[in-house]
Coordinates of C-alpha atoms in Angstrom, one line a residue:
M1 CA -13.9 38.8 9.5
A2 CA -12.2 36.1 7.0
A3 CA -15.0 37.8 4.5
Q4 CA -13.6 40.8 5.3
F5 CA -9.6 40.0 4.8
G6 CA -10.3 38.7 1.2
R7 CA -12.5 41.6 0.0
R8 CA -9.3 43.8 0.8
L9 CA -6.7 41.9 -0.4
R10 CA -8.5 41.8 -3.8
K11 CA -9.7 45.9 -3.7
G12 CA -5.6 46.9 -2.4
A13 CA -3.3 47.3 -5.1
V14 CA -1.8 43.1 -4.4
T15 CA -1.1 40.8 -7.0
T16 CA -2.7 37.7 -6.8
A17 CA 0.4 35.4 -5.7
V18 CA 0.5 38.1 -3.4
A19 CA -2.8 37.4 -2.2
A20 CA -2.7 34.3 -2.4
A21 CA 0.8 33.7 0.6
A22 CA -1.2 36.8 3.0
V23 CA -3.9 33.6 2.8
A24 CA -1.4 31.3 3.4
A25 CA 0.1 32.2 6.3
L26 CA -3.2 33.5 7.9
S27 CA -3.8 29.5 7.2
A28 CA -0.9 28.4 8.8
S29 CA -0.8 30.7 11.7
Q30 CA -4.7 29.9 12.3
A31 CA -4.4 26.0 12.0
P32 CA -4.1 23.8 15.1
G33 CA -0.4 21.7 14.9
V34 CA 0.7 24.2 11.9
T35 CA 4.0 25.7 11.4
A36 CA 5.5 26.8 8.8
D37 CA 9.0 25.0 6.8
D38 CA 12.4 27.1 5.9
N39 CA 10.8 28.2 2.9
G40 CA 7.5 30.0 4.9
R41 CA 5.2 26.6 4.2
S42 CA 2.4 25.8 5.8
T43 CA 3.4 22.2 7.3
A44 CA 0.3 20.6 9.9
A45 CA 2.2 18.5 12.6
D46 CA 1.6 14.7 12.1
A47 CA -0.5 15.1 9.2
Q48 CA 1.1 12.8 7.1
P49 CA -2.1 11.6 4.1
T50 CA -3.1 7.4 5.1
P51 CA -3.5 4.7 2.7
D52 CA -7.3 5.7 2.6
A53 CA -6.0 9.4 1.5
T54 CA -2.8 9.7 -0.9
A55 CA -1.8 10.7 -4.8
G56 CA -4.8 10.6 -6.6
D57 CA -7.3 9.6 -4.0
N58 CA -10.7 11.5 -5.4
G59 CA -12.1 11.3 -0.8
A60 CA -15.2 11.9 -0.7
T61 CA -15.9 14.3 -2.4
G62 CA -13.7 14.3 -5.8
N63 CA -11.5 17.1 -4.6
S64 CA -14.4 19.2 -5.1
P65 CA -13.7 23.4 -4.6
Y66 CA -14.2 24.0 -1.5
Y67 CA -14.4 27.8 1.2
T68 CA -11.2 28.9 1.8
D69 CA -12.0 31.2 3.8
L70 CA -11.4 31.3 7.4
P71 CA -12.2 32.7 11.5
P72 CA -11.6 35.6 12.5
L73 CA -8.8 36.3 14.5
N74 CA -10.9 37.2 17.4
T75 CA -12.0 34.3 19.5
P76 CA -16.1 34.0 19.8
S77 CA -18.1 35.8 22.8
P78 CA -20.3 33.4 24.6
A79 CA -23.7 33.3 22.8
P80 CA -26.2 35.9 23.7
T81 CA -28.3 35.6 26.7
D82 CA -31.4 37.2 25.5
G83 CA -32.7 35.5 22.1
T84 CA -31.2 38.5 19.7
S85 CA -29.1 37.8 16.6
T86 CA -25.8 40.3 16.7
T87 CA -24.5 41.3 13.4
S88 CA -21.3 41.6 14.3
P89 CA -18.3 39.7 11.9
V90 CA -17.3 37.4 14.6
E91 CA -20.5 36.4 16.5
S92 CA -22.3 36.1 12.2
E93 CA -19.3 33.4 12.2
A94 CA -19.6 32.1 15.3
G95 CA -23.2 31.2 15.1
I96 CA -24.3 28.3 13.5
P97 CA -28.1 27.9 11.7
A98 CA -30.5 26.3 14.0
T99 CA -31.3 22.6 11.5
V100 CA -27.5 22.2 10.5
L101 CA -26.2 22.8 14.1
A102 CA -28.7 20.6 15.7
A103 CA -28.0 17.5 12.7
Y104 CA -24.4 18.2 14.0
K105 CA -24.6 17.3 17.7
K106 CA -27.3 14.4 17.0
A107 CA -24.9 12.8 14.0
A108 CA -22.2 12.7 16.4
A109 CA -24.3 11.6 19.3
E110 CA -25.4 8.7 17.4
L111 CA -21.5 8.6 16.2
Q112 CA -20.5 7.9 20.4
E113 CA -23.0 5.3 20.7
S114 CA -21.7 3.0 17.8
K115 CA -18.3 4.4 17.3
P116 CA -17.5 5.5 20.5
G117 CA -13.1 4.5 20.1
C118 CA -13.9 7.2 17.6
N119 CA -14.5 10.3 20.0
L120 CA -15.4 12.1 17.0
P121 CA -16.4 16.3 17.9
W122 CA -19.7 18.0 16.2
Q123 CA -17.2 20.4 16.0
L124 CA -15.0 19.0 13.3
L125 CA -18.6 18.1 11.6
A126 CA -19.2 21.4 12.3
A127 CA -15.5 22.7 10.0
I128 CA -16.4 20.3 7.1
G129 CA -20.2 21.6 6.8
Q130 CA -18.6 25.4 7.1
V131 CA -16.0 25.0 4.8
E132 CA -17.9 23.0 2.2
S133 CA -20.8 24.6 1.9
G134 CA -21.6 27.2 4.4
Q135 CA -23.4 25.4 7.2
A136 CA -25.8 24.5 3.9
R137 CA -25.7 27.7 2.5
G138 CA -26.4 29.5 5.7
G139 CA -29.0 27.4 7.1
R140 CA -31.3 27.4 3.4
V141 CA -33.0 23.5 4.7
D142 CA -36.6 23.3 5.1
A143 CA -37.8 21.7 8.7
E144 CA -37.3 18.1 7.7
G145 CA -32.8 19.3 7.0
T146 CA -33.2 19.2 3.2
T147 CA -31.8 21.8 1.2
T148 CA -34.4 24.7 -0.6
S149 CA -32.4 24.0 -3.4
K150 CA -29.6 21.3 -4.0
I151 CA -26.4 22.3 -3.5
L152 CA -23.5 21.3 -6.8
G153 CA -20.3 22.0 -6.6
P154 CA -18.8 22.1 -11.0
Q155 CA -19.2 19.4 -12.7
L156 CA -16.2 17.1 -12.4
D157 CA -15.3 17.0 -17.3
G158 CA -11.8 17.4 -15.9
N159 CA -11.3 20.8 -17.3
G160 CA -9.4 22.2 -14.1
F161 CA -10.8 20.2 -12.4
E162 CA -10.9 16.0 -12.1
L163 CA -12.5 13.8 -13.8
I164 CA -14.9 11.6 -13.6
R165 CA -17.6 10.2 -15.0
D166 CA -21.4 9.2 -14.5
T167 CA -22.1 6.9 -11.5
D168 CA -25.5 8.3 -10.5
N169 CA -27.1 8.0 -14.2
G170 CA -27.8 11.9 -12.8
A171 CA -29.8 11.2 -9.8
Y172 CA -28.4 13.6 -7.4
D173 CA -26.8 15.8 -9.2
G174 CA -29.0 16.0 -12.8
D175 CA -25.9 15.0 -14.8
S176 CA -25.6 11.7 -16.7
A177 CA -22.6 12.4 -18.4
Y178 CA -20.3 13.6 -15.0
D179 CA -20.1 13.3 -11.5
S180 CA -21.2 16.9 -9.6
A181 CA -20.1 16.5 -5.5
V182 CA -23.9 16.9 -4.0
G183 CA -25.1 18.0 -0.6
P184 CA -24.0 20.3 2.4
M185 CA -21.3 18.6 3.1
Q186 CA -20.0 17.8 -1.2
F187 CA -19.9 13.6 -1.7
I188 CA -19.4 12.7 -4.7
P189 CA -22.6 10.4 -5.9
S190 CA -19.6 6.9 -6.3
T191 CA -19.0 8.0 -2.8
W192 CA -22.5 8.8 -1.0
A193 CA -24.2 5.4 -2.9
W194 CA -22.0 3.3 0.1
A195 CA -21.3 6.2 2.6
G196 CA -24.9 7.4 2.6
R197 CA -26.7 7.3 5.9
D198 CA -30.0 8.3 7.4
G199 CA -30.0 10.6 9.9
N200 CA -33.5 11.8 10.1
G201 CA -35.1 8.6 10.2
D202 CA -37.7 9.3 7.0
G203 CA -36.7 5.4 5.5
V204 CA -34.8 7.5 2.9
K205 CA -30.5 8.6 2.6
D206 CA -30.4 12.0 1.5
P207 CA -26.7 13.8 0.3
N208 CA -28.8 16.8 0.2
N209 CA -30.4 16.2 4.3
I210 CA -28.2 17.9 6.4
Y211 CA -29.4 14.5 9.3
D212 CA -28.5 12.2 6.1
A213 CA -25.2 14.2 5.0
S214 CA -23.6 14.7 9.0
L215 CA -24.3 11.6 9.7
A216 CA -22.5 10.0 6.6
A217 CA -20.1 11.9 7.0
G218 CA -19.8 11.1 11.4
H219 CA -19.5 7.9 10.0
Y220 CA -17.0 8.1 7.1
L221 CA -14.2 10.3 9.5
C222 CA -14.8 7.2 12.1
R223 CA -13.3 4.5 9.0
N224 CA -10.5 2.5 9.6
G225 CA -10.6 2.1 13.3
W226 CA -9.6 5.8 13.1
D227 CA -9.5 7.7 16.9
L228 CA -10.2 11.4 16.2
S229 CA -8.9 12.7 20.2
T230 CA -4.9 12.2 18.5
Q231 CA -3.8 14.4 16.5
G232 CA -2.3 11.9 13.6
D233 CA -6.1 9.6 13.5
L234 CA -7.7 13.2 12.9
D235 CA -4.9 14.3 10.6
S236 CA -5.7 11.5 9.1
A237 CA -9.6 11.3 8.6
V238 CA -9.5 14.7 7.1
L239 CA -7.2 13.5 5.1
S240 CA -9.4 11.7 4.2
Y241 CA -12.2 13.4 3.6
N242 CA -10.4 15.7 1.3
P243 CA -6.9 14.5 0.3
S244 CA -5.3 18.4 0.7
R245 CA -2.7 19.9 2.7
D246 CA -4.3 23.4 2.1
Y247 CA -8.2 21.4 2.8
L248 CA -6.5 20.2 6.6
N249 CA -5.4 23.6 7.8
T250 CA -8.2 25.4 7.1
V251 CA -10.7 22.8 8.6
L252 CA -8.7 22.6 12.1
S253 CA -9.1 25.9 11.5
W254 CA -12.9 26.2 12.4
L255 CA -12.5 23.6 14.3
E256 CA -10.4 25.9 17.4
Y257 CA -12.8 28.2 16.7
F258 CA -16.0 25.7 17.4
R259 CA -14.7 24.9 20.3
K260 CA -13.5 28.0 21.2
G261 CA -17.4 29.1 21.6
T262 CA -20.5 28.7 19.1
Y263 CA -24.3 29.0 19.5
E264 CA -26.9 28.9 17.4
I265 CA -28.8 31.1 15.4
P266 CA -32.6 30.7 12.7
D267 CA -32.3 28.8 10.3
G268 CA -31.4 30.6 6.1
T269 CA -29.9 34.0 8.6
G270 CA -26.1 32.2 8.7
T271 CA -23.6 34.1 6.5
I272 CA -22.0 32.8 3.1
P273 CA -18.2 32.4 2.5
D274 CA -16.8 34.5 -0.2
N275 CA -13.6 32.7 -1.2
R276 CA -13.6 29.4 -3.3
S277 CA -10.7 27.6 -3.0
D278 CA -11.4 27.1 -7.5
G279 CA -10.5 30.7 -7.4
S280 CA -14.7 31.5 -8.2
S281 CA -16.5 33.5 -5.6
G282 CA -18.8 31.7 -3.2
S283 CA -21.5 34.5 -3.4
G284 CA -20.8 35.5 -0.1
G285 CA -23.7 38.0 1.4
S286 CA -25.9 36.4 4.5
N287 CA -29.3 36.9 2.4
S288 CA -26.8 35.8 -1.1
S289 CA -29.1 32.8 -3.5
P290 CA -27.9 29.6 -3.8
A291 CA -24.7 29.5 -6.1
L292 CA -25.0 27.6 -9.7
P293 CA -23.2 25.1 -10.2
S294 CA -19.6 26.8 -11.7
T295 CA -18.9 26.3 -14.9
P296 CA -16.1 26.1 -17.5
R297 CA -14.2 30.3 -17.2
P298 CA -13.5 32.0 -19.7
P299 CA -9.5 33.1 -20.7
K300 CA -9.2 36.1 -18.5
P301 CA -8.4 39.5 -20.7
S302 CA -4.4 40.5 -20.5
T303 CA -2.7 41.9 -18.8
P304 CA -1.8 46.2 -20.1
G305 CA 0.7 46.3 -23.2
S306 CA 0.4 42.5 -24.0
P307 CA -0.7 41.1 -27.1
S308 CA -3.9 40.3 -27.5
P309 CA -4.9 37.0 -28.0
T310 CA -5.3 36.1 -31.3
P311 CA -9.0 34.1 -32.2
P312 CA -8.8 31.7 -33.7
S313 CA -8.9 31.3 -37.6
T314 CA -11.6 29.9 -39.2
T315 CA -10.3 30.3 -42.1
P316 CA -9.1 26.5 -43.7
P317 CA -5.6 26.0 -44.1
S318 CA -4.2 26.1 -47.6
S319 CA -3.3 23.1 -49.0
G320 CA 0.2 21.5 -48.2
T321 CA 0.2 23.2 -44.8
P322 CA 0.6 19.9 -42.2
T323 CA -2.7 20.5 -39.6
P324 CA -1.4 20.7 -35.8
P325 CA -2.9 18.2 -34.2
A326 CA -6.0 18.5 -32.0
P327 CA -5.0 18.7 -28.6
T328 CA -6.0 15.6 -25.8
T329 CA -7.0 14.8 -23.1
P330 CA -4.6 12.7 -21.0
V331 CA -5.5 10.0 -20.1
T332 CA -6.1 9.0 -15.9
P333 CA -5.5 5.9 -14.3
T334 CA -8.4 5.3 -14.1
Q335 CA -9.7 5.3 -17.8
S336 CA -7.3 3.1 -18.2
V337 CA -8.4 0.9 -16.5
D338 CA -9.3 -2.2 -17.9
H339 CA -10.4 -4.6 -15.8
L340 CA -10.4 -6.0 -12.9
E341 CA -9.2 -9.3 -11.2
D342 CA -8.6 -11.6 -8.4
S343 CA -4.9 -11.3 -7.1
G344 CA -4.5 -15.0 -5.7
T345 CA -6.9 -15.0 -3.3
A346 CA -7.2 -17.6 -0.5
K347 CA -10.1 -20.0 0.1
L348 CA -12.2 -17.2 2.7
T349 CA -13.3 -18.7 5.5
A350 CA -14.0 -18.3 9.4
M351 CA -15.6 -19.4 12.2
A352 CA -18.5 -16.9 13.8
G353 CA -17.0 -14.3 15.7
D354 CA -14.1 -15.0 14.9
A355 CA -11.5 -12.3 12.3
F356 CA -10.9 -14.0 8.4
T357 CA -7.4 -14.7 8.4
E358 CA -7.4 -14.0 4.5
Q359 CA -7.6 -11.2 3.2
I360 CA -9.8 -9.5 -0.7
S361 CA -6.8 -8.7 -2.9
T362 CA -7.8 -7.5 -6.2
K363 CA -6.2 -6.8 -9.3
A364 CA -6.3 -3.3 -11.6
E365 CA -5.2 -3.8 -15.5
N366 CA -5.5 -2.3 -18.7
A367 CA -6.9 -3.9 -22.1
A368 CA -2.1 -4.6 -21.6
G369 CA -3.0 -7.1 -18.5
K370 CA -0.5 -5.1 -16.9
G371 CA -1.4 -3.7 -13.3
V372 CA -2.9 -0.1 -12.9
A373 CA -1.7 1.8 -9.9
K374 CA -2.8 4.3 -8.6
V375 CA -6.8 4.0 -8.7
R376 CA -9.3 2.7 -6.0
I377 CA -11.0 -0.5 -5.6
R378 CA -14.7 -1.1 -3.7
F379 CA -15.5 -4.0 -1.9
T380 CA -18.4 -4.0 -1.3
I381 CA -20.0 -7.2 1.5
V382 CA -23.2 -8.2 -0.3
G383 CA -25.9 -10.9 1.1
D384 CA -27.7 -12.4 4.4
T385 CA -24.9 -11.9 7.0
D386 CA -23.7 -9.5 9.8
A387 CA -19.7 -9.3 8.9
V388 CA -17.8 -7.1 8.7
F389 CA -14.6 -5.2 7.5
T390 CA -12.5 -3.8 10.0
G391 CA -13.9 -0.9 11.7
G392 CA -17.2 -2.8 11.3
E393 CA -18.4 -1.2 7.7
K394 CA -20.1 -2.7 5.3
V395 CA -18.3 -1.4 2.4
A396 CA -14.2 -0.3 2.5
T397 CA -11.5 1.1 -0.6
A398 CA -8.5 0.5 -1.3
L399 CA -5.8 2.3 -3.0
T400 CA -3.6 0.4 -5.8
N401 CA 0.2 -0.6 -5.4
S402 CA 2.4 0.1 -7.9
S403 CA 1.7 -3.5 -9.1
G404 CA -1.7 -2.7 -9.4
V405 CA -3.1 -4.5 -5.9
A406 CA -5.7 -3.1 -3.6
T407 CA -5.9 -4.9 -1.1
A408 CA -9.1 -5.2 1.5
P409 CA -9.3 -5.0 5.3
A410 CA -9.3 -7.8 7.5
L411 CA -13.1 -9.5 7.4
Q412 CA -14.0 -10.1 10.2
A413 CA -17.1 -13.5 10.8
G414 CA -20.2 -12.3 12.8
E415 CA -22.7 -14.7 13.9
T416 CA -24.7 -15.8 10.8
T417 CA -23.2 -18.5 10.2
G418 CA -23.6 -18.9 5.9
A419 CA -21.9 -17.9 2.6
F420 CA -21.7 -15.0 1.8
T421 CA -20.7 -12.4 -1.3
V422 CA -17.4 -9.1 -1.8
R423 CA -17.8 -7.6 -4.9
A424 CA -15.1 -5.7 -5.8
T425 CA -16.0 -2.5 -8.2
L426 CA -13.4 0.0 -9.9
I427 CA -14.3 4.1 -8.6
G428 CA -15.4 6.0 -11.4
R429 CA -15.6 3.8 -13.8
T430 CA -17.6 0.2 -14.3
V431 CA -15.4 -2.2 -15.6
T432 CA -15.5 -5.8 -14.5
G433 CA -14.7 -7.6 -11.8
P434 CA -14.4 -10.5 -9.6
D435 CA -16.8 -11.3 -7.0
Y436 CA -15.3 -13.1 -3.3
T437 CA -17.2 -15.5 -2.0
A438 CA -16.8 -15.7 1.6
T439 CA -18.4 -19.1 4.7
V440 CA -19.0 -18.3 8.1
T441 CA -18.9 -21.5 10.0
Q442 CA -20.6 -22.5 13.2
R443 CA -18.6 -22.5 16.5
V444 CA -17.5 -25.2 17.2
A445 CA -15.1 -26.8 19.9
D446 CA -12.9 -30.1 20.1
A447 CA -12.5 -30.5 23.9
L448 CA -14.5 -31.2 27.3
V449 CA -14.0 -31.0 30.1
R450 CA -15.1 -31.5 33.7
T451 CA -14.7 -28.3 35.9
S452 CA -14.9 -30.7 39.2
D453 CA -13.7 -33.9 40.0
T454 CA -16.4 -34.7 42.6
T455 CA -18.4 -38.2 42.3
L456 CA -21.6 -38.0 40.9
T457 CA -24.0 -40.0 43.5
C458 CA -27.3 -39.6 43.4
T459 CA -30.5 -42.3 46.1
P460 CA -33.2 -43.9 44.3
G461 CA -36.4 -41.4 44.2
G462 CA -33.6 -38.5 44.5
E463 CA -31.6 -35.8 43.3
F464 CA -27.9 -35.3 43.0
A465 CA -26.7 -33.2 45.1
D466 CA -24.0 -32.3 42.7
A467 CA -24.7 -30.2 39.2
V468 CA -22.9 -31.8 36.1
Q469 CA -20.2 -28.9 34.6
V470 CA -18.1 -28.6 31.5
K471 CA -15.5 -27.0 29.9
A472 CA -15.4 -26.0 25.6
T473 CA -11.4 -25.4 24.1
Y474 CA -11.2 -25.0 21.0
K475 CA -7.2 -25.0 20.3
D476 CA -6.3 -24.7 23.6
A477 CA -8.9 -21.1 23.6
V478 CA -12.9 -20.8 25.5
A479 CA -14.9 -21.7 22.8
D480 CA -17.5 -19.7 23.5
K481 CA -21.6 -20.1 22.3
V482 CA -20.7 -23.6 20.9
A483 CA -23.5 -25.6 20.1
A484 CA -24.1 -28.8 22.6
T485 CA -26.1 -31.0 23.5
A486 CA -27.1 -33.7 26.6
T487 CA -27.8 -37.6 27.0
L488 CA -28.5 -39.9 29.1
I489 CA -27.2 -42.5 26.8
K490 CA -27.7 -46.6 27.9
S491 CA -23.4 -47.3 27.8
A492 CA -20.6 -46.1 26.1
D493 CA -20.8 -48.2 23.4
D494 CA -24.9 -48.0 22.6
A495 CA -25.5 -44.6 22.5
T496 CA -29.5 -45.0 22.3
E497 CA -30.9 -42.5 25.0
N498 CA -31.6 -44.5 28.8
D499 CA -34.9 -44.6 29.0
K500 CA -34.5 -45.4 33.4
G501 CA -32.4 -44.2 35.7
P502 CA -31.1 -39.8 36.4
Y503 CA -33.6 -37.7 34.4
F504 CA -33.8 -34.5 33.9
K505 CA -37.3 -32.6 34.0
D506 CA -38.5 -29.3 31.1
A507 CA -40.7 -27.4 32.8
D508 CA -44.3 -29.3 32.1
G509 CA -41.3 -30.9 35.3
K510 CA -42.3 -34.0 33.0
T511 CA -38.9 -36.3 32.7
V512 CA -35.9 -35.7 30.0
R513 CA -33.3 -37.3 29.1
T514 CA -31.8 -35.3 25.8
L515 CA -31.4 -31.7 26.0
T516 CA -30.6 -29.9 22.9
G517 CA -30.5 -25.6 22.0
L518 CA -27.2 -25.5 25.0
T519 CA -24.8 -23.5 24.4
T520 CA -21.8 -21.9 25.9
D521 CA -20.9 -19.4 27.8
A522 CA -18.9 -16.7 27.1
D523 CA -15.9 -18.8 29.7
G524 CA -16.9 -21.9 27.5
L525 CA -18.9 -23.1 30.4
L526 CA -22.0 -24.9 30.5
K527 CA -23.7 -25.6 33.3
L528 CA -26.4 -29.1 32.8
P529 CA -29.8 -28.6 35.0
Q530 CA -30.4 -30.3 38.2
L531 CA -30.7 -34.9 37.9
Y532 CA -32.9 -36.8 39.3
S533 CA -33.1 -40.1 39.7
D534 CA -35.8 -43.3 39.7
D535 CA -36.3 -45.7 41.8
T536 CA -33.4 -48.0 38.9
T537 CA -29.6 -48.8 40.9
G538 CA -26.9 -48.8 38.8
T539 CA -24.3 -47.2 36.6
F540 CA -25.2 -44.6 34.1
V541 CA -23.2 -42.5 31.7
L542 CA -24.5 -38.8 30.8
R543 CA -23.6 -37.9 27.3
I544 CA -22.0 -34.4 26.3
T545 CA -21.5 -33.6 22.8
T546 CA -20.8 -29.8 21.2
A547 CA -20.4 -29.2 17.0
G548 CA -17.1 -29.6 16.1
G549 CA -17.7 -33.4 17.7
A550 CA -16.3 -32.6 21.1
T551 CA -18.1 -35.0 23.3
I552 CA -17.3 -36.6 27.0
D553 CA -19.3 -39.3 29.7
V554 CA -19.5 -38.1 32.9
T555 CA -20.8 -41.4 35.2
L556 CA -23.5 -40.9 37.7
T557 CA -23.9 -43.6 40.3
V558 CA -27.6 -44.1 41.4
A559 CA -27.4 -46.7 45.4
A560 CA -29.3 -46.7 48.5
A561 CA -28.0 -45.1 51.1
E562 CA -25.4 -47.0 53.6
T563 CA -26.6 -48.0 56.1
S564 CA -25.0 -48.2 60.0
A565 CA -25.3 -52.7 61.2
S566 CA -27.3 -53.5 64.3
P567 CA -25.5 -54.0 67.1
S568 CA -25.7 -57.6 67.5
P569 CA -27.9 -58.7 71.1
S570 CA -25.7 -58.9 74.5
P571 CA -25.4 -62.7 75.7
S572 CA -27.9 -63.4 78.0
A573 CA -26.7 -64.0 82.0
S574 CA -25.9 -66.8 82.7
S575 CA -28.8 -67.0 86.2

């Protein structure tokens, strides 16, 4: 239906402006939460660009063209029950090729496990796959999910499109001069470099594989702690993929359509859309061959009655006639960046499991040392560490502000201690950038207290009735997972291990008077094993220490059991 609608507009006696207005109106009528303003322009409720989707943001696709065909106005019927396909336009557009559909559902299921708070519906992946590539060009994929031929967007050389110079040496798009969007979800190489995922478990992250691309798109949409079950976060996530309000409306229309009903169809039998946002044909038709990368279009022919364009003269100008200056291509903000430098980032240190209190700030400057606004900085965690940015990712991007400064999301320390590196790079060009060293220290406690005030006593050769338990805190907060050591020492003034008195037992039942490798639990509690004693009586000291220097001495007493005094014999009765 969408394709037919587009063809009727082209065949009818209407102008391009009228056609565009009609498509915009249809988009507004179908997109959930979409209204029209006083001038008839469509708007989406709560669809405000986020810091990751503002002017100058290339999104996941580098603002590459996308399919603008809208779903049919009719609600899709339920899936056929006899296994046969349908030729109805409504049914054909509701069907999704089997392998492509499986990839979307698999990716959504994995995101539900790894990021349950994101609430990613597989229908959103299907909506973006429809708009970006017509479901991998109607499901033209092999058994492993890899497209049978590459799906490439136009060369992003600034000629009618964004200017993104090569970032992958042509590895994905075959172009060592400029980048192009690649694969069924149309990732540009610089985005795929950090967002790429291995969705089919073959050990390769391939943007041309629908399983890999779907999982990558899912993670991309689940960044920044977004909850896609809320309209505002859903809008923000889609706008981050492509910061266009028309794109948002188109995706939301397909999302709503697929939520109403869809089913799988055989691979390679899907319908390819007709119309693209750059005005080119989508090479529609269910059996059409894959479209080639777009090339710059020739000038439009003149309309009847208008003067024909004059071809450029090949005659050299006569002497004395000034030569007009050659047209120049405007320099983009990204092209003007000369280098990146630190912007006052403080020392980055955090205890294992804690959030870093300081954030990384990087400034983009031109050759004159002036800050460059509205360029994207990528921050990548490098090294043997389980630290992540807020949201659980190893890579984050941020847009520079009016002063040219971009601030990375907060870092969250994992359990691996030691130093690691956060590398700042400019997206779209290779320039000098800073590396930041961050350090994760071991968990510590600064205080230990017993959880009971019961006196700990034992008879010679017996065992203590009560176990020793202490609680660790750090700055009055629970200190969990803190390493500790317990030693039976000779006295409070002599920390030498005692060789008599109370003791623990190892796994073989042998006497042990020092325990290492202890760790407080999630509540900061540490409960020691059963204590025993030899035949030595007296007062003994158990010392417990933790990483960070917290110490407590526990008094243990070994004494013979008290016995009742025997009654004196009564004096003999005198005779």
